[in-house]
Coordinates of C-alpha atoms in Angstrom, one line a residue:
M63 CA -0.1 0.1 -0.3
P64 CA 1.7 2.9 -1.2
P65 CA 2.4 5.9 2.0
K66 CA -0.7 8.2 2.8
P67 CA 0.1 11.6 1.2
I68 CA 1.5 15.2 3.0
I69 CA -0.6 17.8 1.4
S70 CA 0.1 21.7 1.4
N71 CA -1.8 25.4 1.6
N72 CA -0.6 27.6 -0.2
S73 CA 0.9 29.6 2.7
P74 CA 3.5 27.4 3.5
L75 CA 4.3 27.4 -0.1
V76 CA 5.0 30.7 -0.6
A77 CA 6.8 31.2 2.9
L78 CA 9.1 28.2 2.1
L79 CA 9.8 29.6 -1.0
G80 CA 10.6 33.1 0.3
L81 CA 13.5 31.5 1.9
D82 CA 15.1 29.5 -0.9
R83 CA 13.9 26.0 0.6
L84 CA 11.1 24.2 -0.8
S85 CA 13.4 21.7 -1.5
L86 CA 12.6 21.2 2.6
L87 CA 9.5 19.5 1.0
R88 CA 11.6 16.5 -1.0
D89 CA 13.6 16.2 1.6
L90 CA 11.5 14.9 4.2
Y91 CA 8.8 14.0 2.7
T92 CA 9.9 13.1 -1.3
E93 CA 6.3 14.1 -2.5
V94 CA 3.6 17.1 -0.8
W95 CA 0.5 17.0 -3.0
I96 CA -1.6 20.2 -4.1
P97 CA -5.4 20.8 -5.4
Q98 CA -5.7 22.5 -7.8
E99 CA -7.5 25.7 -5.5
V100 CA -3.7 25.7 -4.5
K101 CA -2.1 26.8 -7.3
E102 CA -4.0 28.7 -8.6
E103 CA -3.7 30.6 -5.3
F104 CA 0.0 30.1 -5.3
L105 CA 0.1 31.1 -9.0
G106 CA -2.3 34.1 -8.0
I107 CA 0.1 36.9 -7.8
E108 CA 4.3 36.3 -9.2
R109 CA 2.8 33.6 -11.9
M110 CA 6.6 33.6 -14.0
P111 CA 8.4 32.8 -10.8
R112 CA 6.0 30.9 -9.3
Q113 CA 5.4 28.8 -12.1
Q114 CA 9.0 28.4 -12.5
A115 CA 9.1 27.0 -9.1
L116 CA 6.8 24.5 -9.3
N117 CA 8.5 23.2 -12.7
N118 CA 11.6 23.5 -10.6
A119 CA 9.9 21.1 -7.8
P120 CA 8.1 17.6 -9.6
W121 CA 7.8 16.2 -6.1
I122 CA 5.6 19.1 -5.7
K123 CA 2.8 17.0 -7.4
T124 CA -1.1 19.0 -8.1
V125 CA -3.7 17.2 -7.3
S126 CA -7.7 17.0 -8.6
L127 CA -10.5 16.4 -5.9
A128 CA -12.8 14.4 -7.5
D129 CA -15.5 15.1 -5.8
V130 CA -15.7 18.9 -5.6
Q131 CA -18.8 19.1 -3.8
D132 CA -16.6 18.1 -0.8
I133 CA -14.7 22.2 -0.5
S134 CA -18.5 23.3 0.2
T135 CA -18.3 21.8 3.2
Y136 CA -15.0 22.7 4.5
V137 CA -16.5 26.4 3.0
R138 CA -19.5 26.3 4.7
S139 CA -16.9 25.7 8.3
G140 CA -15.7 29.4 7.5
L141 CA -12.4 28.2 6.2
D142 CA -11.0 29.9 2.4
L143 CA -11.3 27.7 -1.0
G144 CA -7.9 26.9 -0.6
E145 CA -7.7 25.9 3.1
A146 CA -11.9 23.9 2.1
A147 CA -9.8 21.7 -0.8
V148 CA -6.4 20.7 1.3
F149 CA -9.1 19.0 3.8
A150 CA -11.8 17.7 1.7
L151 CA -8.6 16.6 -0.9
A152 CA -6.2 14.7 3.1
K153 CA -10.8 12.9 3.3
E154 CA -10.2 11.9 -0.1
H155 CA -6.8 10.7 -0.1
D156 CA -6.5 10.2 4.7
A157 CA -3.9 12.1 4.2
Q158 CA -0.9 11.3 6.6
F159 CA -1.2 15.1 8.1
V160 CA -2.1 19.0 6.7
I161 CA 0.7 21.0 6.0
I162 CA -1.4 24.7 7.2
D163 CA -0.8 28.0 8.8
E164 CA -3.9 29.3 9.3
L165 CA -4.6 29.4 13.2
K166 CA -8.3 28.6 11.8
A167 CA -7.6 25.5 9.8
R168 CA -5.2 24.6 12.1
Q169 CA -8.5 24.7 14.8
H170 CA -10.7 22.8 12.9
A171 CA -7.8 19.9 11.9
A172 CA -7.7 19.7 15.6
R173 CA -11.8 19.3 15.8
I174 CA -11.7 16.9 13.1
G175 CA -8.9 14.4 14.2
L176 CA -6.5 15.5 10.7
P177 CA -2.7 15.8 11.5
F178 CA -1.3 19.0 10.8
K179 CA 1.9 20.8 10.7
G180 CA 2.8 24.5 10.0
T181 CA 5.6 25.9 8.2
V182 CA 7.5 26.7 11.4
G183 CA 7.1 23.2 12.4
I184 CA 9.0 22.1 8.6
L185 CA 11.7 24.0 10.0
L186 CA 11.6 22.3 12.7
E187 CA 11.7 18.8 11.2
A188 CA 14.3 19.8 8.9
K189 CA 16.4 21.0 11.4
E190 CA 16.5 17.8 13.9
A191 CA 16.8 15.8 10.1
G192 CA 20.1 18.0 9.5
L193 CA 18.9 19.7 6.6
I194 CA 19.6 22.8 7.7
D195 CA 21.6 24.8 10.9
A196 CA 19.7 27.0 13.3
I197 CA 16.3 27.8 12.4
K198 CA 16.1 31.7 13.6
P199 CA 17.5 32.8 10.8
L200 CA 14.7 31.7 9.1
L201 CA 11.9 32.6 11.2
I202 CA 14.0 36.5 11.3
G203 CA 13.5 36.0 7.2
L204 CA 10.1 34.4 7.8
R205 CA 9.3 37.6 9.9
D206 CA 10.4 40.0 7.2
N207 CA 8.9 38.1 4.2
G208 CA 5.6 39.5 6.2
M209 CA 3.9 36.7 7.8
H210 CA 3.4 36.5 11.2
L211 CA 4.7 34.9 14.4
S212 CA 4.1 36.2 17.7
E213 CA 6.9 35.9 19.6
L214 CA 5.3 33.2 21.3
L215 CA 5.7 30.9 19.0
I216 CA 9.4 32.5 17.7
N217 CA 10.0 31.8 21.4
N218 CA 9.1 28.4 22.0
A219 CA 10.6 27.2 18.0
L220 CA 14.0 28.1 19.8
Q221 CA 13.2 26.4 22.3
E222 CA 12.7 23.4 20.7
A223 CA 15.9 24.2 18.5
D224 CA 18.0 24.7 21.0
E225 CA 18.8 27.9 19.6
V226 CA 17.7 30.1 22.8
D227 CA 20.6 32.3 23.8

């Protein structure tokens, strides 16, 4: 039986691309799926460089939903279209976990018992696997690129990574 898929939302892709670390997904998981709706959202701005990034990342596989009606269930619960498609695809394919940063979506995943991690979790896992030396400069990079990271999240991540001064 093939391994359960790992499915990503848009914001972790954008965040990792901004850090020039999209390859961490390949190094950690071999393959990551995104629904067509997430691909469209990802390509919604900076289309040409982002399309090139996807072309250079064959480990990011766009997968269509068998039943797009499932999306409406998640949209009605307050998720945006990309998040809803991630949850619907995760349900269809019994995902191992989803990669999602938005608080509302993470709360929804917790409510339905779907494992999840975010961009910071990916960076922590990459450090633990020896793929990166330190997360602190990457957390600063995420902030510099416009990602909202609370001081508590940063401090907890640095502590978990054994990077507390």
